[in-house]
XYZ file of C-alpha atoms in Angstrom:
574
model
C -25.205 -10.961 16.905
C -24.476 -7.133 15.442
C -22.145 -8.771 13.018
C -24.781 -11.236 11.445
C -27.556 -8.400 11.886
C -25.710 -5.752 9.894
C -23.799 -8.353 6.984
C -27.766 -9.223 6.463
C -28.765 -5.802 5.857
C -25.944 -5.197 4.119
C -26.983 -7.611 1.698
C -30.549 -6.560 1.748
C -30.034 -3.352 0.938
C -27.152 -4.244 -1.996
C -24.364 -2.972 -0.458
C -22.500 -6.042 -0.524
C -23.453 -9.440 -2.437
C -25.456 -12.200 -1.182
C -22.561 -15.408 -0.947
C -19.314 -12.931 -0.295
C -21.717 -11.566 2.845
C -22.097 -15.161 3.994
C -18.593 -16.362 3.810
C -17.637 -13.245 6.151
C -20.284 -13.981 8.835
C -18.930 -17.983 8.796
C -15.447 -16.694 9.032
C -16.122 -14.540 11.518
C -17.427 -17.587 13.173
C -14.824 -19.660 12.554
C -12.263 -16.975 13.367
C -13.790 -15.436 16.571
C -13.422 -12.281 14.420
C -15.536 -9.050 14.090
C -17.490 -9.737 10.521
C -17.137 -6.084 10.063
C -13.441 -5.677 9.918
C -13.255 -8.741 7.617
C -15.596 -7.077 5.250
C -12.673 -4.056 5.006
C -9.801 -6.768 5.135
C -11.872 -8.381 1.968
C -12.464 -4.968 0.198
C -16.386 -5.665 -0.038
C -17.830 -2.360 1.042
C -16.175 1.109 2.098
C -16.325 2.478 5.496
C -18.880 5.545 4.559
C -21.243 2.567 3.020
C -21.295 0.538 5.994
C -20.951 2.947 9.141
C -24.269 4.615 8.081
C -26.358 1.092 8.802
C -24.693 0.182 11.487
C -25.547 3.635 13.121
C -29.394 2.668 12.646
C -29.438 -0.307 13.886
C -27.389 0.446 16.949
C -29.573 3.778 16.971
C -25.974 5.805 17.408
C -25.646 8.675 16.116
C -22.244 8.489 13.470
C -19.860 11.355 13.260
C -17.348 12.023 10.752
C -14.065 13.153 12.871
C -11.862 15.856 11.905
C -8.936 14.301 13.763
C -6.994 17.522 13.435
C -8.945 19.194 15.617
C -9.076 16.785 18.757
C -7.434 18.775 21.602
C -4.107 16.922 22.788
C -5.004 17.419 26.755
C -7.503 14.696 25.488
C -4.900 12.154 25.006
C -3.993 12.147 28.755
C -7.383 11.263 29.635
C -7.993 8.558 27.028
C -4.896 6.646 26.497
C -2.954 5.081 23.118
C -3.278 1.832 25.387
C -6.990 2.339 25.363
C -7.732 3.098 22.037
C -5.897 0.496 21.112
C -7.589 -2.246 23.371
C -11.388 -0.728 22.965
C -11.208 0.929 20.089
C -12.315 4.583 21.414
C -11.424 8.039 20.404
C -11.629 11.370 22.045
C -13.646 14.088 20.372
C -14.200 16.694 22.099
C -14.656 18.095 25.999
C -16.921 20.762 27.236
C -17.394 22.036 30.837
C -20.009 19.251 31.443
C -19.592 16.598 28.706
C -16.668 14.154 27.626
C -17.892 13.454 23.761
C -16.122 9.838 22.740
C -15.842 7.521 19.328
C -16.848 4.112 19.331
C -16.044 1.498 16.905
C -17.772 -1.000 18.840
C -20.759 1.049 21.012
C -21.954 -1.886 22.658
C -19.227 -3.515 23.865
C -19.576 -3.691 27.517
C -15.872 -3.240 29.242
C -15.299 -0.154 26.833
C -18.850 1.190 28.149
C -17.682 0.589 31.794
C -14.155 1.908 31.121
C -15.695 5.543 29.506
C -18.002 5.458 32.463
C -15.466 5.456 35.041
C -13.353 8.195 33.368
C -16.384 10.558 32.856
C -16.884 10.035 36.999
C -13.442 10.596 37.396
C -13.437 13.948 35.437
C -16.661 14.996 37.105
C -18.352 14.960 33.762
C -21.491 13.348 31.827
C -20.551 10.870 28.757
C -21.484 11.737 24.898
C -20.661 8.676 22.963
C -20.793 8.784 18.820
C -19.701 6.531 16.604
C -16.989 6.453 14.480
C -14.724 4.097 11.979
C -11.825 2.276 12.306
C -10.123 5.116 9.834
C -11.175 7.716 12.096
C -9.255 5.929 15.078
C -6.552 4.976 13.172
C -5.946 8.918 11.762
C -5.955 9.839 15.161
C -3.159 7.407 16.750
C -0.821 9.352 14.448
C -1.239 12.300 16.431
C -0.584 10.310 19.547
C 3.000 10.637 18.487
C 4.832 8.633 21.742
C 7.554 7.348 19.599
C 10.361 9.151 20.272
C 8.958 9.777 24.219
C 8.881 5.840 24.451
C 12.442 5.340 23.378
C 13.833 8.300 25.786
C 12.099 6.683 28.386
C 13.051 2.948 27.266
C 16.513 4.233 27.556
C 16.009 5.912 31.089
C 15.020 2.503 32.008
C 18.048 0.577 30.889
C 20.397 3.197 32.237
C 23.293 5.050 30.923
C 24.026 3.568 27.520
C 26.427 6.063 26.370
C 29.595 4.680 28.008
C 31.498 2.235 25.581
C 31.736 0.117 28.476
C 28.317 -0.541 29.335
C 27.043 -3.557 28.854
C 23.156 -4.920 27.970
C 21.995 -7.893 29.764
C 20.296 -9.772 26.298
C 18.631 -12.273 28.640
C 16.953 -10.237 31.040
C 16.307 -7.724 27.950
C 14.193 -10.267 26.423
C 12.188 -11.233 30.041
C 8.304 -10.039 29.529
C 6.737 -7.414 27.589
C 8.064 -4.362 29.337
C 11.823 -5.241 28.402
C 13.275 -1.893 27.205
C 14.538 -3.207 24.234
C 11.298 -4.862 23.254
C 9.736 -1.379 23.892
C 11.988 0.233 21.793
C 11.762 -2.021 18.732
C 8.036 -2.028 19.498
C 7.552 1.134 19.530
C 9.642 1.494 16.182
C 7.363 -0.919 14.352
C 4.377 0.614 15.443
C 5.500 4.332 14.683
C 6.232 2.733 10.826
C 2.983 1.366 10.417
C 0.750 4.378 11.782
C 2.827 6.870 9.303
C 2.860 5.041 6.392
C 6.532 3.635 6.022
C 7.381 1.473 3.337
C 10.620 0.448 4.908
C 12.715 0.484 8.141
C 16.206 0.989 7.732
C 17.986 0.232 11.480
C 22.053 0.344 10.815
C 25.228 0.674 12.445
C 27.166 3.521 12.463
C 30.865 4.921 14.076
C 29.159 6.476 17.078
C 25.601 5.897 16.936
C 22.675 2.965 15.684
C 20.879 5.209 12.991
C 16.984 4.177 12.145
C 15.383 5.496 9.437
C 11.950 5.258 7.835
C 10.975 5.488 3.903
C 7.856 7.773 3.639
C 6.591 8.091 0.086
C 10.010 6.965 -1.674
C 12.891 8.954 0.596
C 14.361 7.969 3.300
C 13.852 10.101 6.676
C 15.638 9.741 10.102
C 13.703 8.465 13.169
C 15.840 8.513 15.873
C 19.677 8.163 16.956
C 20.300 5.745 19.573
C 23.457 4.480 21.436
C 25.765 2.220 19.613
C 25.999 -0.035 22.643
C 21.725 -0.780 21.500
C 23.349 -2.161 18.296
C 23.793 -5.991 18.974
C 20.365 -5.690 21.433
C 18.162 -4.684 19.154
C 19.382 -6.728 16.061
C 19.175 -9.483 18.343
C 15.800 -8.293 19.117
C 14.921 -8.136 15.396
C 16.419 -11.531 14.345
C 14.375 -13.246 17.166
C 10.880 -11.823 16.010
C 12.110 -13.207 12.295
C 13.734 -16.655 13.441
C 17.092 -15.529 11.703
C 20.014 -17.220 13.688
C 21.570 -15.176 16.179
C 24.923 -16.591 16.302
C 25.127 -15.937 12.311
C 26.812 -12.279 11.756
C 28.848 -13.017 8.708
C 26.591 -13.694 5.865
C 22.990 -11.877 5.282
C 19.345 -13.773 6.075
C 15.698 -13.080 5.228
C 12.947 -13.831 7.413
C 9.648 -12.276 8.286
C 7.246 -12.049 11.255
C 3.385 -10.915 11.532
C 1.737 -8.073 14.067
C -1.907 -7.402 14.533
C -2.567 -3.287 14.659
C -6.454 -2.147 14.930
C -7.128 -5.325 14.377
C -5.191 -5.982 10.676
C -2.383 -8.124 10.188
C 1.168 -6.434 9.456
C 3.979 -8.509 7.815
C 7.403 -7.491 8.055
C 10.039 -8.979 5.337
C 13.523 -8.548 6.996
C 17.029 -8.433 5.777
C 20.252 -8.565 6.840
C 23.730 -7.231 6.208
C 27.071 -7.737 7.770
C 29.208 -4.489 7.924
C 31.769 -3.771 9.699
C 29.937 -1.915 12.482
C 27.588 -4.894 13.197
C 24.615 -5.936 10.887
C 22.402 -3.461 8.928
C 18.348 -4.385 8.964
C 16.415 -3.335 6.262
C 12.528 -3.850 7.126
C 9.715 -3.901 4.577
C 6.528 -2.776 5.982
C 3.806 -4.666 4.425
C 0.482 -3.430 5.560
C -2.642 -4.183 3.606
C -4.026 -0.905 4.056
C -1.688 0.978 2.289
C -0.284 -2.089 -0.227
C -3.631 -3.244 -1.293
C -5.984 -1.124 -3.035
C -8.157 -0.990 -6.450
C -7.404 0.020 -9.454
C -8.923 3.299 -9.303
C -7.237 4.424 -5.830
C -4.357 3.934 -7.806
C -4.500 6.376 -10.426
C -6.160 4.242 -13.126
C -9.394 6.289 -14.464
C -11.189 7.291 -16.919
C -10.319 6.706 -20.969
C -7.542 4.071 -19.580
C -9.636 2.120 -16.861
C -11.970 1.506 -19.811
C -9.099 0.214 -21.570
C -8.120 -1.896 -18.854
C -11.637 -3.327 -17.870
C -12.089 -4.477 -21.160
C -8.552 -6.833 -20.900
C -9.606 -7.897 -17.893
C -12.596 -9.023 -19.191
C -10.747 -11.743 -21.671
C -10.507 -14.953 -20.887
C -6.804 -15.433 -21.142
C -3.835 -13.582 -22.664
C -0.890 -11.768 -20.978
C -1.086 -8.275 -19.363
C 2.594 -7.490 -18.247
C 3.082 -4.323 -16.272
C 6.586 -2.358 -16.533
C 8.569 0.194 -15.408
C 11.772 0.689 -12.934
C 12.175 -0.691 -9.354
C 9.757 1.040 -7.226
C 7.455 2.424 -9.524
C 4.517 0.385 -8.031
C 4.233 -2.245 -10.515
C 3.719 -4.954 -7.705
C 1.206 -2.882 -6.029
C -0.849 -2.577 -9.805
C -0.088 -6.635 -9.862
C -1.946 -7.038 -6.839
C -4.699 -4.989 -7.652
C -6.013 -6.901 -10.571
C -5.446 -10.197 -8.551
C -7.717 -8.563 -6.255
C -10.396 -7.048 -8.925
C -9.954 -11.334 -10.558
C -10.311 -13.110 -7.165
C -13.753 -14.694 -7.307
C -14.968 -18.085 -5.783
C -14.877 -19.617 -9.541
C -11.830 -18.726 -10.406
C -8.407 -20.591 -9.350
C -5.858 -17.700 -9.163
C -2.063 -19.464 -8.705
C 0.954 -16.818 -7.973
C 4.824 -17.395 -8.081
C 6.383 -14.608 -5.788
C 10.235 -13.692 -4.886
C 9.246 -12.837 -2.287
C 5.224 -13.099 -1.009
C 4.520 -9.739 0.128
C 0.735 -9.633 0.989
C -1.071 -12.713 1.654
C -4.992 -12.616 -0.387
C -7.105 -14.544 0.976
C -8.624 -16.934 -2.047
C -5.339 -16.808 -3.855
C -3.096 -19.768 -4.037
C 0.406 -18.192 -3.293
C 3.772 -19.477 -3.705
C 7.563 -18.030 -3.092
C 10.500 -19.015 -5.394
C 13.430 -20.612 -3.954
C 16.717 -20.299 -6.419
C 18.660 -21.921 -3.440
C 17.164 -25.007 -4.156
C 16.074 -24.428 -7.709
C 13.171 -24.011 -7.535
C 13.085 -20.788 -9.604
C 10.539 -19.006 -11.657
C 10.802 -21.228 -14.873
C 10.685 -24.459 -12.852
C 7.824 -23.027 -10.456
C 5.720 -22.174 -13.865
C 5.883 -25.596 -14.843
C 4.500 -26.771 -11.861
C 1.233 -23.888 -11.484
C 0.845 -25.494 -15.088
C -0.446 -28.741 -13.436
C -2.817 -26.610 -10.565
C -5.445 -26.027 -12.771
C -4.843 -22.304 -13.053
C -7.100 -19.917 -14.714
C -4.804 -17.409 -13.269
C -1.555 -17.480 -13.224
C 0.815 -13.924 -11.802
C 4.989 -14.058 -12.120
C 6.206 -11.928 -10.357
C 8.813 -11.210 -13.233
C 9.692 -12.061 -16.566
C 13.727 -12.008 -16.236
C 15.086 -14.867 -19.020
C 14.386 -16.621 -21.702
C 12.960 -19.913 -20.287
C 10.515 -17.653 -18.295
C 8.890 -15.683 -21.160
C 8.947 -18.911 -23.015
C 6.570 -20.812 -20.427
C 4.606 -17.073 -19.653
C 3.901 -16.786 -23.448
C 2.796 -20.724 -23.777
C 0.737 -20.139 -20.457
C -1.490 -17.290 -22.274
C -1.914 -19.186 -25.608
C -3.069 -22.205 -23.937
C -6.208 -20.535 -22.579
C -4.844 -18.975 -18.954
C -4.310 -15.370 -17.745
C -1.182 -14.388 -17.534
C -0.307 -11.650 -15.280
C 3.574 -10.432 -14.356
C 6.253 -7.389 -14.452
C 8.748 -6.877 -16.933
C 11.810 -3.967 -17.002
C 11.129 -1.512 -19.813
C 11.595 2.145 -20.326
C 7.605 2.023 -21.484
C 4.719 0.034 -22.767
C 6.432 -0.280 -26.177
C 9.633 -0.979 -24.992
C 7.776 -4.684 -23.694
C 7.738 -6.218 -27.109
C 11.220 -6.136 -28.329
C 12.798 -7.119 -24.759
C 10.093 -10.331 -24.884
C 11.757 -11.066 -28.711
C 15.236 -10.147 -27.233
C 14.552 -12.860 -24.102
C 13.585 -15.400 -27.116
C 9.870 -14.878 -27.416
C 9.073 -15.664 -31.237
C 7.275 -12.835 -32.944
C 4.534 -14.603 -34.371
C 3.403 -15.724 -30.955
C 3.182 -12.534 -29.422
C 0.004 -11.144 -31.408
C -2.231 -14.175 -29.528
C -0.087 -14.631 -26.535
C -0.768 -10.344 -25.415
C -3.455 -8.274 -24.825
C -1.981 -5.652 -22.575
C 1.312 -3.954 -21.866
C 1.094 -1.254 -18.893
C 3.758 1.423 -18.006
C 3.882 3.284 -14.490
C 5.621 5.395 -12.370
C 4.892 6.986 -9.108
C 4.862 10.644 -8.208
C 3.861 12.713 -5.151
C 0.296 13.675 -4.490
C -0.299 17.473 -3.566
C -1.804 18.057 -0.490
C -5.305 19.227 -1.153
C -5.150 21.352 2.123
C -1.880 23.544 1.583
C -1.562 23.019 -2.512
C -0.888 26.032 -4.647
C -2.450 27.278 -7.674
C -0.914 29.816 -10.185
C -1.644 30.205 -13.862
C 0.546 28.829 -16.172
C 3.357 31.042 -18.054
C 3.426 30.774 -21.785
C 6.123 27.944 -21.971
C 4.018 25.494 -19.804
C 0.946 26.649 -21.566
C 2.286 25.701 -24.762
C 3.789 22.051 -22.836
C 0.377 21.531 -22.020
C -1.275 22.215 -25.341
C 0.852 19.819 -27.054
C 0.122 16.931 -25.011
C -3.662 17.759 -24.594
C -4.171 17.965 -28.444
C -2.309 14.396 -28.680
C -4.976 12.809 -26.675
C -7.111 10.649 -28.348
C -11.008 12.352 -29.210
C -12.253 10.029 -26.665
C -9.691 10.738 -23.768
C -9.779 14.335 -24.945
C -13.645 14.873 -24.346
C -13.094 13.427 -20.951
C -10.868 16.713 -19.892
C -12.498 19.816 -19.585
C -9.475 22.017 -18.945
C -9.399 25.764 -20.812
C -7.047 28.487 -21.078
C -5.648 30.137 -19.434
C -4.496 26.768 -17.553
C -4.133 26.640 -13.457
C -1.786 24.074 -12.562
C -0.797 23.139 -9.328
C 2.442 23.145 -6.936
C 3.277 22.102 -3.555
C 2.972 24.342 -0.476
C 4.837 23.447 2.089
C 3.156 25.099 4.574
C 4.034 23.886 7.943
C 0.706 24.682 9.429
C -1.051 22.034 7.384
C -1.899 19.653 9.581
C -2.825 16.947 7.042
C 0.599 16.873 5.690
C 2.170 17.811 8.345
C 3.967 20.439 6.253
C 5.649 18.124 3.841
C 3.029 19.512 1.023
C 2.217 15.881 -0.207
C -0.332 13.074 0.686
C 0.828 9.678 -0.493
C 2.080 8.819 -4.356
C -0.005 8.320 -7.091
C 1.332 6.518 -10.466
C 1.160 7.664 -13.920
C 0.215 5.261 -16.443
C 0.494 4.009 -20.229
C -1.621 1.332 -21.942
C -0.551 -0.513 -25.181
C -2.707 -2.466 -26.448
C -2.208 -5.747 -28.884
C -4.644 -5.479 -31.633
C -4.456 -7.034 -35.527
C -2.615 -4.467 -36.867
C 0.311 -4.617 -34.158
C 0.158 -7.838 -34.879
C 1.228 -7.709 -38.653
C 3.556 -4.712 -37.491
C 5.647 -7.237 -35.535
C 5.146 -10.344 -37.684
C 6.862 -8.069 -40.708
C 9.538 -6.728 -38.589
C 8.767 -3.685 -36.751
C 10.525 -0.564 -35.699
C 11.211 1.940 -33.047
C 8.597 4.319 -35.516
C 5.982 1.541 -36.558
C 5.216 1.097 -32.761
C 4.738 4.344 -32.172
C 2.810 4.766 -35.376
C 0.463 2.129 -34.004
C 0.071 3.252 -30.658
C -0.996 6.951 -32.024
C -3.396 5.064 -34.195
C -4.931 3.163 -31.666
C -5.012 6.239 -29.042
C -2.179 6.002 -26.634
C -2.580 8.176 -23.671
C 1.210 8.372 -22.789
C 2.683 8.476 -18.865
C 3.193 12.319 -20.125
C 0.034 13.088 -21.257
C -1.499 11.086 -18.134
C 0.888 13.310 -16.054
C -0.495 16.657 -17.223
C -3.993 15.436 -16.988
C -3.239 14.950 -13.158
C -1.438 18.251 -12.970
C -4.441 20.070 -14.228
C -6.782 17.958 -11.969
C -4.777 19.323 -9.170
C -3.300 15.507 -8.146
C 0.206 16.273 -8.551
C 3.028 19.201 -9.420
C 4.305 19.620 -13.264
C 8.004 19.285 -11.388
C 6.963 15.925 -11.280
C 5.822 14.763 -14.093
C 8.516 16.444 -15.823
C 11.023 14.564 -13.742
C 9.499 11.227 -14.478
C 8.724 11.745 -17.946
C 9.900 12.072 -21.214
């Protein structure tokens, strides 16, 4: 009845729109679901928008928790299990008070739960509340994962003799099975700090699992080999991979539901000679699917991009290396185009985050059914949006480019050194010239680089070298992306602190990646550039003209913003 109450005001009050407000309370319906967590899962509102309604119409009071302050003895009181189950935090405790977070105040059992550990501790109950971010923030500090494996592996015994052996049938019998614990656990400690990827592999005298946390790899733990064949049995179960099969490597995946979001995991094997290497990609919506502006897309070159998004059809291919984020950017304009109206069609290799509203599809070379022969087919869906996940050869681009001129938008990824670099590798895959002036509107380069930590960033002035670095880039800018910066000498630029007291980083002195981008738009005169017969020069000639804001210049806006370190853009830019 809360759900339906605060969706309504939601739309009275404009927050969120009238039909995309409806469909959440009838799939929260149909679901069983909380209507509120769909909203997030949908993108409709933010958390800050949302929590402040629902605290007057529950008439709770909402606090904003600084989850680096919570006192650790408060974790023995109020367990991971519970926060997990009820969705409550611990704040705070004073001689006479316990002071708790609710995401859901009126739920009953959570109610009677609080109330019998208040009586327990002799203490009244102070109950706020708080959002699911706020919970979430604070699991990380719950930190059991390595705890849970030592005491996994007290359970199973002594695993260090070569000639112990692991029961895989009784290992697998109920919930509390040590190895499910461990791999569990291992999952779980992934999603809550933000790993990409799970690397679990087989060495000489150990089983070595490592996580990737904004682009490099970091160990975890070091286990036992005898865990080896357990635990990639484990893993192959939860992704239907054939356990008998230990010669050749197999994909699968498998779904989890943490705080009440779905998790995919895409899984991989490989045989070496130790046993079989797992590589795990961690796909969690919250971190994989954002907008364009969380992204790093603002200003002079989110006008630029609104405006192609805007047309009805035409290409916009995004490029850069593997692991610059280009999927990520791919899925963020599928998200930004997703509307009721619109039929949105995607060809994936593989599917990493399922949208709701968008028609998704995985290629298949095994079979042939490949990226050329899967574009024929969207062709006949009625698309008005069709994504690729890449342009690789010639029969591609040629049914991409005849997509766009025949009144779709085309979305997909493309390897190039920069936006530029797009047009002649479309002509070198067999893309005629003359089509590419009405077939493009957009060609996007990116890159990712670390985000300073606000909390333990440094500043310093800059010396005369990087003051002169700067000044060249800033007085390329185009007048409109130039009046947007209001940066003076002497310039302060930013670097990263490593200060191993910061508790938002956790001493690593960055927060996350953001990406650096460059925008090249098609326009008439690029058009009769490449129609004549371009060159390395003329593009660049053009893309001055038209006011190219290049992943350099982008990078040193950031730097002076305070976003990232002039190491980095330096690194990842030429």
């Amino acid at each position: 009845m809360l759900d339906q109450q605060l969706i309504e005001e939601l739309i009275k009050r404009g927050v969120i729109q009238k039909i995309p407000g409806e469909k959440v309370i009838q799939e929260a319906a149909l679901s069983g679901g909380s209507a509120e967590e769909i909203l997030y899962e949908k993108k409709l509102a933010k958390e800050e928008d949302v929590v402040k309604i629902k605290s007057e119409l529950l008439k709770a009071p909402y606090r904003k928790v600084d989850v680096n302050s919570v006192d650790e003895k408060l974790f023995s009181i109020i367990s991971r299990d519970m926060v997990l189950t009820y969705r409550v935090i611990p704040i705070e405790r004073t001689p006479n008070m316990l002071v708790v977070g609710m995401f859901h105040p009126n739920n009953i059992k959570a109610q009677d739960a609080l109330k019998f550990i208040a009586k327990q501790q002799g203490v009244s109950l102070g109950v706020y509340l708080v959002t699911l971010s706020d919970i979430g923030a604070l699991l990380t500090r719950y930190s059991p994962f390595k705890k849970e494996i030592e005491a996994a592996l007290i359970e199973m015994g002594d695993l260090k003799s070569e000639n112990s052996a692991i029961d895989l049938e009784e290992s697998g019998k109920g919930e509390e099975a040590p190895i499910i614990k461990i791999v569990a656990s291992t999952l779980r400690q992934a999603v809550e700090i933000g790993a990409s990827d799970v690397h679990i592999e087989p060495q000489r005298r150990s089983l070595r699992i490592r996580f990737r946390l904004d682009g490099a790899l970091v160990e975890a733990i070091s286990l036992p080999p005898t865990l080896i064949q357990p635990i990639t049995s484990r893993v192959k179960v939860l992704s239907r991979l054939k356990l008998d099969e230990t010669r050749v490597p197999q994909d699968g995946r498998f779904r989890t539901n943490f705080l009440g979001r779905e998790i995919d995991y895409r899984v991989a094997t490989f045989p070496t000679p130790g046993g079989e290497k797992i590589a795990i990609r961690v796909l969690d919506p919250k971190t994989g699917l954002r907008g364009l502006d969380q992204l790093g897309i603002g200003g002079y070159n989110a006008k630029i991009f609104e405006e192609a998004l805007a047309r009805p059809y035409g290409m916009i291919l995004i490029s850069g290396p593997t692991g610059s984020g280009k999927s990520t950017t791919l899925y963020a304009v599928l998200s930004r185009l997703n509307r009721e109206s619109v039929n949105i069609v995607t060809l994936e290799d593989p599917v990493e985050y399922f949208m709701e509203g968008i028609n998704q599809s995985q290629v298949r070379p095994e079979i042939g059914y490949t990226f050329a022969s899967g574009l024929r087919q969207i062709l006949r869906q009625d698309p008005d949006v069709i994504m690729v996940g890449e342009i690789r050869d010639s029969e591609t681009s040629g049914l991409a480019v005849n997509a766009a001129l025949t009144g779709h938008v085309m979305l997909s990824t493309i390897h190039t050194n920069n936006s530029l670099g797009v047009i002649p590798r479309l002509i070198d895959l067999g893309v005629q010239p003359f089509l590419l002036s009405s077939a493009l509107n957009l060609m996007v380069a990116q890159r990712l680089v670390l985000r300073l930590c606000p909390d333990c960033r440094i500043s310093e002035k800059a010396d005369k070298e990087m003051e002169k670095l700067i000044d060249e880039n800033l007085e390329l800018l185009p007048k409109e992306a130039r009046d947007e910066v209001s940066f003076s000498k002497p310039y302060t630029i930013f670097r990263n602190g490593n200060d191993r007291e910061c508790k938002k980083c956790k001493g690593k002195g960055t927060t996350g990646r953001i990406a650096l981008y460059e925008i090249f738009r098609m326009t008439r005169e690029l058009g009769d550039i490449i129609s004549k017969g371009f060159t390395s020069g003329a593009l660049w000639d053009e893309a001055r003209r038209q006011g190219i804001v290049t992943l350099r210049q982008d990078g040193i806006i950031k730097v002076l913003e305070g976003k990232i370190g002039i190491e980095e853009v330096l690194k990842e830019t030429t």
